Amino acid sequence: MATHSFQAPKGTRDFYPSDLAVRRHIERAWRSASIDCGFDEVEGPTFEHLELYTAKSGEGIVNELFSFRRAGGENDYALRPEFTPTLARMVAARAGSLPVPVKWFAIPNMYRAERPQRGRLREFVQWNIDTCGVEGAATDLDVIACAILALERLGLTPKDVQVRLSHRVAIAQMLGALGVSAEKSADAMTLLDRRDKLKPEEFAQRAEALGLGAGGVARFDLAARATQPLAEPIAKLAANIGISPEAFAALDEVRAAADRAGILEWCSVDVGIVRGLAYYTGTVFEIHEISGAERAVAGGGRYDGLVELFGGPKMPACGFGMGDVVLANVLRDRKLLPDDGSALLPRPDAFVISAGGELAENELPRLVMQLRRAGLHVRTSAKATRNVGKLLGDAGKARARFAVILGTELAEGSVALKNLDASSQELVALADLGERLISSR
């Protein structure tokens, strides 16, 4: 029979035990930060009606999605590219009975039919944090603080990553002060969002199309690259661009909220951060590795009209998404992940070994099950060898804390317990073994 070698689809990943251990390590930081910040976990379907995504992002998003129609069916569906539309749909469906604020998180798989490249795959895991029902910069910073807490737990510091913040209202006011008409404001925001992807001459050409004079184009170019630590006065940023500080009043509120939350050192102002999606209404932000070598680790902001768009009441909302691909790249670059992910696998409490003899062979499976029922992580060998040295080597490879050796002492109700970390050994009564292992954790 002819055989065929299969590979995983391009842009997807196989997770062997050591690979999945790395992913679970990241997910544990996400989940623990979410719970500690008062968010409850939710989940939704892997695919939704295609219209859910086009209603939020426009028809242009269709080319980025894995979409399909069931044979003989009439409805178009798409694998979820993000979680926010699902969350907004879920909130809209039960808005009248949900406690306010709604604080939810999810860690689902996502899918995008795009060309795979560094930091961007066709299937990925994304952490989503969202708050609905409460207005104000303090809520926005509560969401951001949760992201920072997870990054701290993964070993990152403000010297590694920065939250680059802006505000859609402040940006609109700044654009007006620079001479951009209200009709061209949306185009100007799109241009700001794409500034890093355009060559300087193309950026200038598009800025001229906004109807600005030569001086206005130069100031617009300066604004597109205006950044400073959030801890510095916002008036300083306004002065550098040459506009009135009043244009950035909304950012002053963000700065005050970050100060109260104790996360100012993690944050900077970046006027060029507008987030491409038009549904953002207030604070917007991206989290970037400090050197700029990677794509954004996370991005989000305030989207006050989305729940209403999906049939719910008018409800303020704020949230972000953080993917595992770029974050893992940053952690590896900072040596915050082991070279071998096996080091992150759970360590067995005990590795049970038979030194030979009928009594030991008969007792081993019973003892293994008894210890597992006590809540211990226990492994044993499937090898037929009675070579204790080789079996102890297997126990070491499994990273077990202890080896339990069933030898001649078993006839007297005892076993040899070898501490594989300390290379020490003692006799322990079989009746006390479970309690001894539990107390040694």
Tab-separated table of C-alpha atoms in Angstrom:
chain	number	residue	atom	x	y	z
A	1	MET	CA	0.000	0.000	0.000
A	2	ALA	CA	1.297	3.462	-0.924
A	3	THR	CA	1.963	5.755	2.025
A	4	HIS	CA	1.924	9.543	2.248
A	5	SER	CA	3.730	11.827	4.665
A	6	PHE	CA	1.510	14.512	6.181
A	7	GLN	CA	2.531	17.809	7.709
A	8	ALA	CA	0.610	20.346	9.769
A	9	PRO	CA	-1.090	23.062	7.666
A	10	LYS	CA	1.063	26.137	7.049
A	11	GLY	CA	0.663	28.722	9.788
A	12	THR	CA	-0.333	26.194	12.457
A	13	ARG	CA	1.692	24.459	15.163
A	14	ASP	CA	2.057	20.989	16.627
A	15	PHE	CA	2.410	21.120	20.394
A	16	TYR	CA	4.525	18.267	21.697
A	17	PRO	CA	4.617	17.932	25.510
A	18	SER	CA	7.531	20.346	25.963
A	19	ASP	CA	5.946	22.866	23.556
A	20	LEU	CA	2.563	22.700	25.249
A	21	ALA	CA	4.246	23.119	28.633
A	22	VAL	CA	5.503	26.530	27.465
A	23	ARG	CA	2.046	27.503	26.253
A	24	ARG	CA	0.435	26.388	29.525
A	25	HIS	CA	3.053	28.374	31.458
A	26	ILE	CA	1.940	31.519	29.626
A	27	GLU	CA	-1.733	30.651	30.020
A	28	ARG	CA	-1.299	30.152	33.780
A	29	ALA	CA	0.023	33.701	34.097
A	30	TRP	CA	-2.902	34.990	32.037
A	31	ARG	CA	-5.493	33.036	33.987
A	32	SER	CA	-4.123	33.818	37.436
A	33	ALA	CA	-3.891	37.546	36.653
A	34	SER	CA	-7.454	37.526	35.297
A	35	ILE	CA	-8.895	35.836	38.347
A	36	ASP	CA	-6.896	37.939	40.799
A	37	CYS	CA	-8.197	41.085	39.049
A	38	GLY	CA	-11.804	39.929	39.403
A	39	PHE	CA	-12.531	38.613	35.890
A	40	ASP	CA	-14.634	35.489	35.273
A	41	GLU	CA	-13.799	33.056	32.469
A	42	VAL	CA	-16.152	32.611	29.512
A	43	GLU	CA	-16.012	30.816	26.175
A	44	GLY	CA	-17.978	30.888	22.942
A	45	PRO	CA	-18.240	28.934	19.683
A	46	THR	CA	-15.216	28.373	17.479
A	47	PHE	CA	-17.171	29.751	14.524
A	48	GLU	CA	-19.814	32.461	14.216
A	49	HIS	CA	-22.107	33.863	11.541
A	50	LEU	CA	-19.903	35.758	9.101
A	51	GLU	CA	-22.138	38.802	9.504
A	52	LEU	CA	-21.020	39.157	13.124
A	53	TYR	CA	-17.539	40.109	11.919
A	54	THR	CA	-18.543	42.208	8.914
A	55	ALA	CA	-20.997	44.200	11.086
A	56	LYS	CA	-18.102	45.211	13.327
A	57	SER	CA	-15.200	45.507	10.904
A	58	GLY	CA	-16.720	45.903	7.426
A	59	GLU	CA	-16.696	43.675	4.352
A	60	GLY	CA	-12.925	44.044	3.958
A	61	ILE	CA	-12.320	41.611	6.795
A	62	VAL	CA	-13.777	38.706	4.771
A	63	ASN	CA	-10.462	38.231	2.958
A	64	GLU	CA	-8.735	37.704	6.311
A	65	LEU	CA	-11.105	34.985	7.529
A	66	PHE	CA	-11.560	31.254	7.112
A	67	SER	CA	-15.196	31.413	5.986
A	68	PHE	CA	-17.470	28.628	4.774
A	69	ARG	CA	-21.039	27.630	4.000
A	70	ARG	CA	-22.414	24.271	5.081
A	71	ALA	CA	-23.312	22.043	2.126
A	72	GLY	CA	-26.960	22.676	1.285
A	73	GLY	CA	-27.129	25.543	3.795
A	74	GLU	CA	-27.862	29.213	3.258
A	75	ASN	CA	-25.825	30.830	6.051
A	76	ASP	CA	-22.202	31.909	5.821
A	77	TYR	CA	-19.943	31.222	8.802
A	78	ALA	CA	-16.360	32.085	9.755
A	79	LEU	CA	-13.835	30.683	12.200
A	80	ARG	CA	-13.361	33.327	14.863
A	81	PRO	CA	-10.480	35.750	14.165
A	82	GLU	CA	-10.975	37.506	17.513
A	83	PHE	CA	-13.194	37.210	20.584
A	84	THR	CA	-14.602	40.719	21.035
A	85	PRO	CA	-17.601	40.248	18.671
A	86	THR	CA	-18.554	37.003	20.449
A	87	LEU	CA	-18.270	38.712	23.831
A	88	ALA	CA	-20.358	41.683	22.697
A	89	ARG	CA	-22.998	39.317	21.292
A	90	MET	CA	-23.095	37.366	24.573
A	91	VAL	CA	-23.379	40.535	26.664
A	92	ALA	CA	-26.102	41.917	24.382
A	93	ALA	CA	-28.115	38.689	24.727
A	94	ARG	CA	-28.285	38.899	28.550
A	95	ALA	CA	-27.500	42.522	29.289
A	96	GLY	CA	-30.573	42.958	31.492
A	97	SER	CA	-29.581	40.167	33.889
A	98	LEU	CA	-25.800	40.544	34.050
A	99	PRO	CA	-24.122	42.207	37.057
A	100	VAL	CA	-22.409	45.489	36.310
A	101	PRO	CA	-19.571	45.748	35.671
A	102	VAL	CA	-19.347	42.685	33.460
A	103	LYS	CA	-15.749	41.500	33.864
A	104	TRP	CA	-14.923	38.527	31.621
A	105	PHE	CA	-11.820	36.861	30.262
A	106	ALA	CA	-11.224	34.105	27.726
A	107	ILE	CA	-8.216	32.185	26.362
A	108	PRO	CA	-9.518	30.758	23.066
A	109	ASN	CA	-7.932	29.598	19.825
A	110	MET	CA	-8.243	32.100	16.961
A	111	TYR	CA	-7.931	31.764	13.193
A	112	ARG	CA	-6.893	34.206	10.463
A	113	ALA	CA	-6.485	33.322	6.782
A	114	GLU	CA	-3.394	35.496	6.350
A	115	ARG	CA	0.127	34.933	5.094
A	116	PRO	CA	2.095	33.451	8.009
A	117	GLN	CA	5.093	35.484	9.158
A	118	ARG	CA	7.080	36.030	12.321
A	119	GLY	CA	4.723	36.754	15.171
A	120	ARG	CA	1.610	36.086	13.074
A	121	LEU	CA	0.157	32.639	12.403
A	122	ARG	CA	-3.095	31.331	10.972
A	123	GLU	CA	-3.992	29.649	14.262
A	124	PHE	CA	-3.013	31.116	17.609
A	125	VAL	CA	-4.071	31.421	21.238
A	126	GLN	CA	-5.243	34.797	22.491
A	127	TRP	CA	-5.970	36.106	25.969
A	128	ASN	CA	-8.949	38.462	26.035
A	129	ILE	CA	-9.892	40.748	28.924
A	130	ASP	CA	-13.054	42.871	28.752
A	131	THR	CA	-15.056	45.097	31.085
A	132	CYS	CA	-18.556	46.294	30.175
A	133	GLY	CA	-20.869	48.734	31.921
A	134	VAL	CA	-18.507	51.300	33.466
A	135	GLU	CA	-17.179	54.487	31.899
A	136	GLY	CA	-13.999	56.396	32.626
A	137	ALA	CA	-10.235	56.194	32.359
A	138	ALA	CA	-9.996	54.333	35.685
A	139	THR	CA	-11.780	51.348	34.120
A	140	ASP	CA	-9.489	51.474	31.100
A	141	LEU	CA	-6.450	51.400	33.366
A	142	ASP	CA	-7.944	48.549	35.416
A	143	VAL	CA	-7.930	46.477	32.230
A	144	ILE	CA	-4.375	47.541	31.377
A	145	ALA	CA	-3.192	46.813	34.926
A	146	CYS	CA	-4.397	43.225	34.535
A	147	ALA	CA	-2.209	42.851	31.431
A	148	ILE	CA	0.759	44.275	33.330
A	149	LEU	CA	0.197	41.869	36.225
A	150	ALA	CA	0.410	38.886	33.863
A	151	LEU	CA	3.557	40.242	32.208
A	152	GLU	CA	5.153	40.753	35.627
A	153	ARG	CA	4.367	37.148	36.558
A	154	LEU	CA	6.144	36.021	33.398
A	155	GLY	CA	9.244	37.966	34.478
A	156	LEU	CA	8.936	41.057	32.274
A	157	THR	CA	9.574	44.606	33.517
A	158	PRO	CA	9.000	48.156	32.190
A	159	LYS	CA	12.532	47.904	30.745
A	160	ASP	CA	11.322	45.042	28.541
A	161	VAL	CA	7.870	46.148	27.410
A	162	GLN	CA	5.844	49.360	27.400
A	163	VAL	CA	2.131	50.107	27.166
A	164	ARG	CA	1.893	52.728	24.418
A	165	LEU	CA	-1.278	54.736	25.055
A	166	SER	CA	-3.347	57.258	23.199
A	167	HIS	CA	-6.969	58.434	23.095
A	168	ARG	CA	-9.235	58.662	20.065
A	169	VAL	CA	-10.926	61.860	21.277
A	170	ALA	CA	-7.551	63.496	21.992
A	171	ILE	CA	-6.282	62.459	18.571
A	172	ALA	CA	-9.358	63.915	16.838
A	173	GLN	CA	-8.878	67.196	18.700
A	174	MET	CA	-5.185	67.210	17.843
A	175	LEU	CA	-5.939	66.626	14.154
A	176	GLY	CA	-8.382	69.533	14.181
A	177	ALA	CA	-5.739	71.750	15.759
A	178	LEU	CA	-3.291	70.709	13.029
A	179	GLY	CA	-5.745	71.778	10.350
A	180	VAL	CA	-7.287	68.443	9.361
A	181	SER	CA	-10.958	68.886	8.493
A	182	ALA	CA	-13.628	66.789	10.223
A	183	GLU	CA	-14.346	65.075	6.893
A	184	LYS	CA	-10.699	63.970	6.622
A	185	SER	CA	-10.288	62.973	10.280
A	186	ALA	CA	-10.954	59.269	9.673
A	187	ASP	CA	-8.439	59.216	6.798
A	188	ALA	CA	-5.864	60.947	9.001
A	189	MET	CA	-6.342	58.361	11.748
A	190	THR	CA	-5.871	55.560	9.219
A	191	LEU	CA	-2.664	57.217	8.071
A	192	LEU	CA	-1.430	57.520	11.665
A	193	ASP	CA	-2.164	53.835	12.187
A	194	ARG	CA	-0.099	52.890	9.125
A	195	ARG	CA	2.824	55.240	9.749
A	196	ASP	CA	5.343	52.471	10.520
A	197	LYS	CA	4.404	50.547	7.374
A	198	LEU	CA	4.955	53.453	4.956
A	199	LYS	CA	8.107	54.959	3.501
A	200	PRO	CA	8.625	58.629	4.527
A	201	GLU	CA	7.899	59.945	1.034
A	202	GLU	CA	4.658	57.953	0.775
A	203	PHE	CA	3.598	59.100	4.236
A	204	ALA	CA	4.214	62.751	3.249
A	205	GLN	CA	2.301	62.278	0.006
A	206	ARG	CA	-0.725	60.890	1.810
A	207	ALA	CA	-0.498	63.627	4.442
A	208	GLU	CA	-0.661	66.258	1.677
A	209	ALA	CA	-3.855	64.601	0.420
A	210	LEU	CA	-5.447	65.542	3.747
A	211	GLY	CA	-5.477	69.141	2.562
A	212	LEU	CA	-2.644	70.358	4.758
A	213	GLY	CA	-0.122	72.936	3.682
A	214	ALA	CA	3.627	72.295	3.796
A	215	GLY	CA	3.820	73.441	7.420
A	216	GLY	CA	0.785	71.357	8.338
A	217	VAL	CA	2.285	68.227	6.769
A	218	ALA	CA	5.498	68.734	8.758
A	219	ARG	CA	3.557	69.125	12.010
A	220	PHE	CA	1.403	66.105	11.176
A	221	ASP	CA	4.567	64.064	10.554
A	222	LEU	CA	5.948	65.261	13.912
A	223	ALA	CA	2.701	64.313	15.673
A	224	ALA	CA	2.737	60.838	14.115
A	225	ARG	CA	6.022	60.143	15.875
A	226	ALA	CA	5.369	62.029	19.111
A	227	THR	CA	6.057	59.861	22.144
A	228	GLN	CA	7.035	60.397	25.756
A	229	PRO	CA	6.768	58.594	29.098
A	230	LEU	CA	3.258	58.923	30.516
A	231	ALA	CA	4.836	60.126	33.763
A	232	GLU	CA	5.866	63.363	32.034
A	233	PRO	CA	3.326	66.222	31.823
A	234	ILE	CA	0.996	65.993	28.823
A	235	ALA	CA	1.566	69.725	28.259
A	236	LYS	CA	5.141	68.880	27.268
A	237	LEU	CA	3.869	66.627	24.465
A	238	ALA	CA	1.491	69.322	23.235
A	239	ALA	CA	4.315	71.885	23.199
A	240	ASN	CA	6.519	69.577	21.132
A	241	ILE	CA	3.794	69.303	18.485
A	242	GLY	CA	2.939	72.979	18.715
A	243	ILE	CA	-0.712	72.788	19.789
A	244	SER	CA	-2.714	73.747	22.860
A	245	PRO	CA	-2.557	71.302	25.824
A	246	GLU	CA	-6.387	71.372	25.928
A	247	ALA	CA	-6.379	69.050	22.909
A	248	PHE	CA	-4.949	66.328	25.141
A	249	ALA	CA	-7.320	66.743	28.103
A	250	ALA	CA	-8.537	63.151	27.704
A	251	LEU	CA	-4.961	61.876	27.991
A	252	ASP	CA	-4.556	63.805	31.249
A	253	GLU	CA	-7.337	61.641	32.700
A	254	VAL	CA	-5.521	58.510	31.516
A	255	ARG	CA	-2.296	59.724	33.103
A	256	ALA	CA	-4.010	60.412	36.435
A	257	ALA	CA	-5.637	56.966	36.436
A	258	ALA	CA	-2.307	55.250	35.659
A	259	ASP	CA	-0.699	57.185	38.512
A	260	ARG	CA	-3.389	56.069	40.966
A	261	ALA	CA	-2.980	52.444	39.793
A	262	GLY	CA	0.775	52.628	40.349
A	263	ILE	CA	1.670	51.652	36.780
A	264	LEU	CA	2.996	54.940	35.350
A	265	GLU	CA	6.459	53.489	34.724
A	266	TRP	CA	4.942	50.846	32.446
A	267	CYS	CA	3.213	53.415	30.232
A	268	SER	CA	4.107	55.917	27.554
A	269	VAL	CA	2.102	58.212	25.288
A	270	ASP	CA	2.255	57.475	21.573
A	271	VAL	CA	0.031	59.768	19.511
A	272	GLY	CA	0.401	57.434	16.546
A	273	ILE	CA	-1.485	54.647	18.341
A	274	VAL	CA	-5.058	54.869	17.048
A	275	ARG	CA	-5.877	51.189	16.431
A	276	GLY	CA	-7.207	50.600	12.938
A	277	LEU	CA	-10.690	49.476	13.858
A	278	ALA	CA	-13.239	52.269	13.725
A	279	TYR	CA	-15.290	50.980	16.659
A	280	TYR	CA	-12.728	52.239	19.210
A	281	THR	CA	-14.115	55.313	20.970
A	282	GLY	CA	-11.699	56.425	23.709
A	283	THR	CA	-8.486	55.124	25.243
A	284	VAL	CA	-6.491	52.961	22.823
A	285	PHE	CA	-3.243	51.148	23.525
A	286	GLU	CA	-0.717	48.620	22.344
A	287	ILE	CA	1.915	46.769	24.355
A	288	HIS	CA	5.279	46.629	22.615
A	289	GLU	CA	8.645	45.072	23.266
A	290	ILE	CA	10.910	47.999	24.069
A	291	SER	CA	13.241	47.712	21.060
A	292	GLY	CA	10.419	47.518	18.538
A	293	ALA	CA	11.837	44.323	17.030
A	294	GLU	CA	8.545	42.448	17.392
A	295	ARG	CA	4.934	43.090	16.509
A	296	ALA	CA	2.664	44.382	19.265
A	297	VAL	CA	2.327	41.941	22.157
A	298	ALA	CA	-1.244	43.163	22.807
A	299	GLY	CA	-3.697	45.783	21.649
A	300	GLY	CA	-7.057	47.129	22.677
A	301	GLY	CA	-9.051	50.050	23.928
A	302	ARG	CA	-12.498	51.398	24.664
A	303	TYR	CA	-15.375	50.374	22.355
A	304	ASP	CA	-18.515	51.920	23.787
A	305	GLY	CA	-20.862	51.229	20.857
A	306	LEU	CA	-20.286	47.562	20.082
A	307	VAL	CA	-22.780	45.931	22.466
A	308	GLU	CA	-25.472	48.269	21.144
A	309	LEU	CA	-24.499	47.380	17.549
A	310	PHE	CA	-25.258	43.734	18.328
A	311	GLY	CA	-28.728	44.418	19.668
A	312	GLY	CA	-27.971	45.205	23.309
A	313	PRO	CA	-28.371	48.438	25.272
A	314	LYS	CA	-25.912	51.307	25.036
A	315	MET	CA	-23.090	50.091	27.218
A	316	PRO	CA	-19.506	51.316	27.677
A	317	ALA	CA	-16.838	48.661	27.212
A	318	CYS	CA	-13.077	48.294	27.231
A	319	GLY	CA	-10.815	45.348	26.495
A	320	PHE	CA	-7.723	43.933	24.828
A	321	GLY	CA	-6.338	40.835	23.157
A	322	MET	CA	-2.846	39.380	23.772
A	323	GLY	CA	-1.577	36.577	21.533
A	324	ASP	CA	0.802	33.847	22.626
A	325	VAL	CA	3.056	33.943	19.532
A	326	VAL	CA	4.687	37.370	19.919
A	327	LEU	CA	4.717	37.102	23.702
A	328	ALA	CA	6.613	33.800	23.534
A	329	ASN	CA	9.142	35.419	21.164
A	330	VAL	CA	9.698	38.246	23.657
A	331	LEU	CA	10.053	35.845	26.599
A	332	ARG	CA	12.578	33.714	24.716
A	333	ASP	CA	14.559	36.786	23.710
A	334	ARG	CA	14.705	37.825	27.384
A	335	LYS	CA	15.736	34.280	28.447
A	336	LEU	CA	12.530	33.989	30.469
A	337	LEU	CA	11.646	30.619	28.961
A	338	PRO	CA	13.831	27.514	29.331
A	339	ASP	CA	15.701	26.229	26.283
A	340	ASP	CA	13.885	22.948	26.802
A	341	GLY	CA	10.196	23.320	27.605
A	342	SER	CA	10.309	19.936	29.355
A	343	ALA	CA	11.564	21.815	32.408
A	344	LEU	CA	8.072	23.311	32.684
A	345	LEU	CA	6.298	19.953	32.671
A	346	PRO	CA	4.749	18.865	36.003
A	347	ARG	CA	7.248	16.961	38.159
A	348	PRO	CA	6.136	13.499	39.331
A	349	ASP	CA	5.956	13.152	43.088
A	350	ALA	CA	7.221	9.592	42.843
A	351	PHE	CA	8.536	7.030	40.381
A	352	VAL	CA	7.776	3.507	41.646
A	353	ILE	CA	10.337	0.811	40.869
A	354	SER	CA	10.304	-2.933	41.410
A	355	ALA	CA	13.661	-4.426	42.413
A	356	GLY	CA	12.327	-7.836	41.431
A	357	GLY	CA	10.484	-10.680	43.077
A	358	GLU	CA	6.888	-11.831	42.918
A	359	LEU	CA	5.763	-9.792	45.926
A	360	ALA	CA	7.118	-6.538	44.470
A	361	GLU	CA	5.666	-7.213	41.019
A	362	ASN	CA	2.229	-7.884	42.492
A	363	GLU	CA	2.295	-4.929	44.884
A	364	LEU	CA	3.548	-2.313	42.385
A	365	PRO	CA	0.312	-1.665	40.411
A	366	ARG	CA	-1.735	-1.618	43.627
A	367	LEU	CA	0.629	0.881	45.266
A	368	VAL	CA	0.720	3.124	42.201
A	369	MET	CA	-3.081	3.332	42.114
A	370	GLN	CA	-3.282	3.914	45.867
A	371	LEU	CA	-0.856	6.843	45.685
A	372	ARG	CA	-2.649	8.340	42.691
A	373	ARG	CA	-5.954	8.136	44.567
A	374	ALA	CA	-4.269	10.151	47.327
A	375	GLY	CA	-3.736	12.961	44.793
A	376	LEU	CA	-0.086	12.254	43.994
A	377	HIS	CA	1.513	12.409	40.569
A	378	VAL	CA	3.030	8.927	40.244
A	379	ARG	CA	4.777	7.198	37.363
A	380	THR	CA	6.356	3.814	36.850
A	381	SER	CA	8.249	1.983	34.137
A	382	ALA	CA	6.887	-0.375	31.508
A	383	LYS	CA	10.330	-1.949	31.104
A	384	ALA	CA	10.785	-5.581	32.038
A	385	THR	CA	14.274	-4.982	33.409
A	386	ARG	CA	15.024	-5.470	37.088
A	387	ASN	CA	18.127	-3.310	36.820
A	388	VAL	CA	17.424	-0.738	39.517
A	389	GLY	CA	20.175	1.544	38.253
A	390	LYS	CA	18.561	1.846	34.827
A	391	LEU	CA	15.139	2.369	36.357
A	392	LEU	CA	16.522	5.086	38.629
A	393	GLY	CA	17.913	6.700	35.485
A	394	ASP	CA	14.396	6.679	34.025
A	395	ALA	CA	13.097	8.250	37.226
A	396	GLY	CA	15.680	11.016	36.883
A	397	LYS	CA	14.755	11.642	33.243
A	398	ALA	CA	11.124	11.951	34.315
A	399	ARG	CA	12.266	14.626	36.841
A	400	ALA	CA	10.597	12.735	39.697
A	401	ARG	CA	11.158	14.079	43.195
A	402	PHE	CA	11.389	10.618	44.758
A	403	ALA	CA	11.918	7.036	43.671
A	404	VAL	CA	9.987	4.378	45.588
A	405	ILE	CA	11.902	1.088	45.404
A	406	LEU	CA	10.004	-2.107	46.182
A	407	GLY	CA	12.670	-4.534	47.371
A	408	THR	CA	13.157	-7.211	50.013
A	409	GLU	CA	12.009	-4.792	52.731
A	410	LEU	CA	8.504	-5.042	51.297
A	411	ALA	CA	7.980	-8.340	53.140
A	412	GLU	CA	8.335	-6.362	56.370
A	413	GLY	CA	5.960	-3.608	55.239
A	414	SER	CA	8.603	-1.065	54.204
A	415	VAL	CA	9.966	0.458	50.986
A	416	ALA	CA	13.118	2.367	50.132
A	417	LEU	CA	12.398	6.034	49.450
A	418	LYS	CA	15.139	7.785	47.500
A	419	ASN	CA	15.175	11.587	47.364
A	420	LEU	CA	16.410	12.194	43.800
A	421	ASP	CA	17.182	15.873	44.435
A	422	ALA	CA	19.250	15.272	47.580
A	423	SER	CA	20.554	11.793	46.585
A	424	SER	CA	19.557	10.492	50.020
A	425	GLN	CA	17.658	7.306	50.846
A	426	GLU	CA	15.628	6.020	53.808
A	427	LEU	CA	13.269	3.203	54.713
A	428	VAL	CA	9.613	4.230	55.050
A	429	ALA	CA	6.699	2.149	56.277
A	430	LEU	CA	4.369	1.348	53.394
A	431	ALA	CA	1.420	2.624	55.443
A	432	ASP	CA	3.124	6.043	55.864
A	433	LEU	CA	4.370	6.429	52.285
A	434	GLY	CA	1.508	8.547	50.921
A	435	GLU	CA	1.600	11.011	53.826
A	436	ARG	CA	5.406	11.219	53.599
A	437	LEU	CA	5.285	12.099	49.893
A	438	ILE	CA	2.517	14.672	50.376
A	439	SER	CA	4.372	16.381	53.240
A	440	SER	CA	7.540	16.587	51.107
A	441	ARG	CA	5.922	18.642	48.348
